[in-house]
Short mmCIF file of C-alpha atoms in Angstrom, two decimals:
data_model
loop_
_atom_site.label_atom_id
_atom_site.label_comp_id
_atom_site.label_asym_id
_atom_site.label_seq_id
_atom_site.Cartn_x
_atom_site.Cartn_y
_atom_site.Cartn_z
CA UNK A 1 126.46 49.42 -76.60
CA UNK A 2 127.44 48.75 -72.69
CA UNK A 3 131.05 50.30 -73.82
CA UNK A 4 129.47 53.25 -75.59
CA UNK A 5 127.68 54.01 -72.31
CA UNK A 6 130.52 53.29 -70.16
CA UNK A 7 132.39 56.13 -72.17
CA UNK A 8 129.55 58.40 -72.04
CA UNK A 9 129.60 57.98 -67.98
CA UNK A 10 133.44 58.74 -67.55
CA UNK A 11 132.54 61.86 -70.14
CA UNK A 12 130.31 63.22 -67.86
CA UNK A 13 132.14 62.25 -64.60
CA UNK A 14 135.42 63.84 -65.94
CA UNK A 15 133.69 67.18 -66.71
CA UNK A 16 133.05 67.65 -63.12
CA UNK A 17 136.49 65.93 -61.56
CA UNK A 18 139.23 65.34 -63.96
CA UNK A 19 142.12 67.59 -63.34
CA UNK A 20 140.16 69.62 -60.58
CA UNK A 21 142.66 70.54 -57.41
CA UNK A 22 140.79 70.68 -53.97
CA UNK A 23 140.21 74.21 -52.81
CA UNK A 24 142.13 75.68 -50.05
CA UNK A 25 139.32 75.75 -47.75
CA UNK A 26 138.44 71.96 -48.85
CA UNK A 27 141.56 71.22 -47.88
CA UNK A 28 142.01 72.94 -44.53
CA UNK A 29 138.69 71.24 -43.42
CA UNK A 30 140.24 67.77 -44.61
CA UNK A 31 143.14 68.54 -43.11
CA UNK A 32 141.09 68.69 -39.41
CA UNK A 33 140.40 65.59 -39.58
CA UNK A 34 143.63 64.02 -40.57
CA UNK A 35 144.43 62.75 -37.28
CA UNK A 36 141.43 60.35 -37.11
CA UNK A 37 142.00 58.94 -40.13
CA UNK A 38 145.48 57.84 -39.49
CA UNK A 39 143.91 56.38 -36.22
CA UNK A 40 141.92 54.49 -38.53
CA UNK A 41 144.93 53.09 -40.74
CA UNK A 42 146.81 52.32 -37.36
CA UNK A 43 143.76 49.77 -35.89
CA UNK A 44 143.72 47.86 -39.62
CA UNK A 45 141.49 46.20 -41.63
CA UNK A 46 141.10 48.79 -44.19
CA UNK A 47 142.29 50.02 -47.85
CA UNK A 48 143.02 53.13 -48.34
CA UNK A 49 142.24 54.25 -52.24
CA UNK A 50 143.86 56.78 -53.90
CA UNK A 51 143.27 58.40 -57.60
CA UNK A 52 146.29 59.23 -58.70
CA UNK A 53 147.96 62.49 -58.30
CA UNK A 54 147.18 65.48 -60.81
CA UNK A 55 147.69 64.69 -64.72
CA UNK A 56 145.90 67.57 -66.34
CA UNK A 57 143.51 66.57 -69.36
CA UNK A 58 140.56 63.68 -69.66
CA UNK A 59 141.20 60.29 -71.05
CA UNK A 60 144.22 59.49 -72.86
CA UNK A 61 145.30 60.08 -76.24
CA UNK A 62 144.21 58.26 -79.00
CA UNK A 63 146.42 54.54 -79.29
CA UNK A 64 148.01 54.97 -76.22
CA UNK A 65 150.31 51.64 -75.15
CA UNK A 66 149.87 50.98 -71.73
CA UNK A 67 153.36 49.84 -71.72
CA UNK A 68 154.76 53.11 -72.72
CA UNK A 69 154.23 55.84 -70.62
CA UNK A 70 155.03 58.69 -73.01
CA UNK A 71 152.04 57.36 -75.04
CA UNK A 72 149.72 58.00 -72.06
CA UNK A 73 148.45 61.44 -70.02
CA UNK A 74 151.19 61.63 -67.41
CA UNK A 75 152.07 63.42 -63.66
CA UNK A 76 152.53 67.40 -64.38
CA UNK A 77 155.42 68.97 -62.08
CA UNK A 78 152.35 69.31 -59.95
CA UNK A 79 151.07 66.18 -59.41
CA UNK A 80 154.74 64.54 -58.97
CA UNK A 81 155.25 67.43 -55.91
CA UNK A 82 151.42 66.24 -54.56
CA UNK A 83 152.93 62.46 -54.87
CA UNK A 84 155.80 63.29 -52.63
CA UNK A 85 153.55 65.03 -50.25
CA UNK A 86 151.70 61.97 -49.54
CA UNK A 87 154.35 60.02 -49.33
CA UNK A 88 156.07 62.50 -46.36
CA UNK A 89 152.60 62.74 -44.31
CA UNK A 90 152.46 58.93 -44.31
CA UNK A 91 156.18 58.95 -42.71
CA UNK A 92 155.45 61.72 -40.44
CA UNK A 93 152.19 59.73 -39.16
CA UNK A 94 155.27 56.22 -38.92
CA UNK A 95 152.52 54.60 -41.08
CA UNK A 96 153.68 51.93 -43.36
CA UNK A 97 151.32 50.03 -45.61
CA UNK A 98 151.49 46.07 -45.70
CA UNK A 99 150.73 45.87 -49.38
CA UNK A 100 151.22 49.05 -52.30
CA UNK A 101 148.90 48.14 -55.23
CA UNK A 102 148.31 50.10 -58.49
CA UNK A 103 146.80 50.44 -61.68
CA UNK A 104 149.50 49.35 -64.52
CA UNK A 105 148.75 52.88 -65.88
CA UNK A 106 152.00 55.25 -65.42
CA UNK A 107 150.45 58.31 -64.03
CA UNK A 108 149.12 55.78 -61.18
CA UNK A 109 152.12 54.03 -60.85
CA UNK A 110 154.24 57.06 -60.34
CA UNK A 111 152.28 58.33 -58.00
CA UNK A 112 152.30 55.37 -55.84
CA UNK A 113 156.48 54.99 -56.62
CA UNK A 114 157.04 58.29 -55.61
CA UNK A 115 155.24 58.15 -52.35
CA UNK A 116 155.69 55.03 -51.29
CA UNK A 117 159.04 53.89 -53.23
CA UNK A 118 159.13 51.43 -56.10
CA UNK A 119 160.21 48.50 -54.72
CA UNK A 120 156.62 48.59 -52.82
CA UNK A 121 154.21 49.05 -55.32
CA UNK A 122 152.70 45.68 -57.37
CA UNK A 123 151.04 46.86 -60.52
CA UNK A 124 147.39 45.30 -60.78
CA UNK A 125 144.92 45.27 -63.46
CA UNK A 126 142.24 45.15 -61.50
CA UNK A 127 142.91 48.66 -60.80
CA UNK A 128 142.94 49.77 -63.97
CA UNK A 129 141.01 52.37 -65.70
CA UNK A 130 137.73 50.94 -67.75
CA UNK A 131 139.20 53.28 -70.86
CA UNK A 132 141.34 50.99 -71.67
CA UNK A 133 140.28 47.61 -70.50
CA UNK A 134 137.94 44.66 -72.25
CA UNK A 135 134.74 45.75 -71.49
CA UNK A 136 133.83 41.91 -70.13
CA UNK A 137 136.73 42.24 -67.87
CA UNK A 138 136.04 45.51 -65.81
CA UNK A 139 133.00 43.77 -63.74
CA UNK A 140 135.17 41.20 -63.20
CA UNK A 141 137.75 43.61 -61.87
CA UNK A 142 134.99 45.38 -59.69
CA UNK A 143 134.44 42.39 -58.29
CA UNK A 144 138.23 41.39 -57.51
CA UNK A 145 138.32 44.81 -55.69
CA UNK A 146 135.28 44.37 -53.42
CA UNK A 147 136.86 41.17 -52.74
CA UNK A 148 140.29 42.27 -51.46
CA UNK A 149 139.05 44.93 -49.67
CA UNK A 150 136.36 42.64 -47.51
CA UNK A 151 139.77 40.05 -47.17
CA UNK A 152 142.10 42.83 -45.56
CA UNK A 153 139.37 43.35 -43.01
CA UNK A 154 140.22 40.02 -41.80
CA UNK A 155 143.75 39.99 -42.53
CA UNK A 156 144.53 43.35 -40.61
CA UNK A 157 146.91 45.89 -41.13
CA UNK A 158 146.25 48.28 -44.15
CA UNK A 159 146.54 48.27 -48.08
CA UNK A 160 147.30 51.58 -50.03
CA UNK A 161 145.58 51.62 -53.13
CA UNK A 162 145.94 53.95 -56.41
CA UNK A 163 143.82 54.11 -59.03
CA UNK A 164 141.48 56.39 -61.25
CA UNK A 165 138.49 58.32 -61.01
CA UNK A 166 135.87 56.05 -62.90
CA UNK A 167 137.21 52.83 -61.16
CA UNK A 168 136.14 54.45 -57.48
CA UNK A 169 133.08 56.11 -59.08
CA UNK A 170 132.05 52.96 -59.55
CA UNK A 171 133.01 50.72 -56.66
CA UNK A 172 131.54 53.38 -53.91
CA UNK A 173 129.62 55.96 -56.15
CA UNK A 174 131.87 58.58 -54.96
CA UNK A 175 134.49 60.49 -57.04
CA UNK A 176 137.60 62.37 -55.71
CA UNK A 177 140.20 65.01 -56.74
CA UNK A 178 143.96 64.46 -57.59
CA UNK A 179 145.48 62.90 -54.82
CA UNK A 180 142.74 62.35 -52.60
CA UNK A 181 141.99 58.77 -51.03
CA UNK A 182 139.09 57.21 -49.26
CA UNK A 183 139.59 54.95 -46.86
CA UNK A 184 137.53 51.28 -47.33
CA UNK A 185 136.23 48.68 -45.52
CA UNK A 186 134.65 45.36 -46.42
CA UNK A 187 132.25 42.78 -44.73
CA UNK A 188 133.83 39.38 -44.96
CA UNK A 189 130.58 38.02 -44.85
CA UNK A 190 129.31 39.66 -47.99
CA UNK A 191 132.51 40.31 -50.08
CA UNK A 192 130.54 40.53 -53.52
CA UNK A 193 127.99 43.01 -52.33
CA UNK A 194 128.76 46.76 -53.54
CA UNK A 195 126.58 47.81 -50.37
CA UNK A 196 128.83 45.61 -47.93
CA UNK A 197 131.75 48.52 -48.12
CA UNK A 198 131.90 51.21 -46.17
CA UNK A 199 133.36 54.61 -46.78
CA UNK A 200 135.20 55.52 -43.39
CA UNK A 201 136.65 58.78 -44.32
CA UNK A 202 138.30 61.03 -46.78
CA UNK A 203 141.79 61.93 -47.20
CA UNK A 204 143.19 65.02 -48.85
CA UNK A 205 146.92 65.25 -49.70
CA UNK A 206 148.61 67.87 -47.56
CA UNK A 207 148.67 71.34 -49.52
CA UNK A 208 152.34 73.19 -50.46
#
């Protein structure tokens, strides 16, 4: 079935990137390029799209309740410290997102509380992981994210995003580590079309 196969891909996608920290060199040659990316954020247009910060383990456990967080895989000591990092580098850079959006899952909603402060953040489902959601409603939610990210283009200024592995897996075909982010822009003109965004850079959380 199209759910049995969308399990089997976050299976094998999670094998290679859930839980996996960047290595310190990955990081220091992120970190070169930090200054052009906040460049980036500062001329607008864009989304910047996080997967949330590190919450060791794949999936969550059986029957979890998405409204009760200690029923889900959660933010280690680790990944709360990485969520505060990113929050502090976008203050030191004086950038301040005009929208916060996140999945309604915890471990992506902390992560985007902690960094960018509650009151900011608007849970969304269309962020949300596919494990989790009605299988006819994740295209639909693929689509809804294509679409808001070809609208801020036009709109200016830029969104801050945080969500999970699968979900940027399979709007770009790119996966991330904890805490990373890749920064998104959308043609107006197209905003349905998967090959209409473009991946402008990467971001990687500041280490330690």
């Amino acid at each position: 079935s199209q759910r049995r196969a969308l399990l089997t891909h976050c299976a094998g996608v999670a094998a290679a990137w859930c839980g996996v920290a960047p290595s310190p060199a990955a990081a220091s040659t992120g970190h070169e390029a930090q200054a052009g990316l906040a460049a980036r954020m500062r001329s607008g247009g864009i989304v910047i799209a996080f997967r949330h910060a590190l919450a060791p383990g794949t999936f969550d456990p059986p029957g979890f309740v998405l409204e009760s967080c200690p029923t889900q895989r959660n933010l280690n000591d680790e990944g709360r410290a990485q969520a505060e990092r990113i929050g502090q580098w976008f203050r030191s850079q004086g950038l301040v997102p005009a929208q916060v959006r996140s999945s309604p899952w915890c471990r992506c909603l902390d992560t985007a509380r902690i960094a960018f402060g509650a009151q900011a953040v608007t849970p969304w489902p269309a962020l949300g992981s596919p494990v989790g959601t009605a299988e006819q409603a994740y295209p639909e939610h693929q689509a809804q994210l294509r679409k808001a990210v070809a609208l801020r283009r036009t709109l200016g200024g830029f969104e801050v995003w945080v969500t999970h592995l699968f979900v940027l897996q399979d709007l770009v075909g790119q996966g991330l580590g904890p805490g990373e982010a890749l920064l998104l822009r959308g043609d107006p003109r197209a905003p349905d079309s998967r090959s209409a965004l473009q991946v402008l850079g990467h971001w990687r959380p500041p280490s330690a």
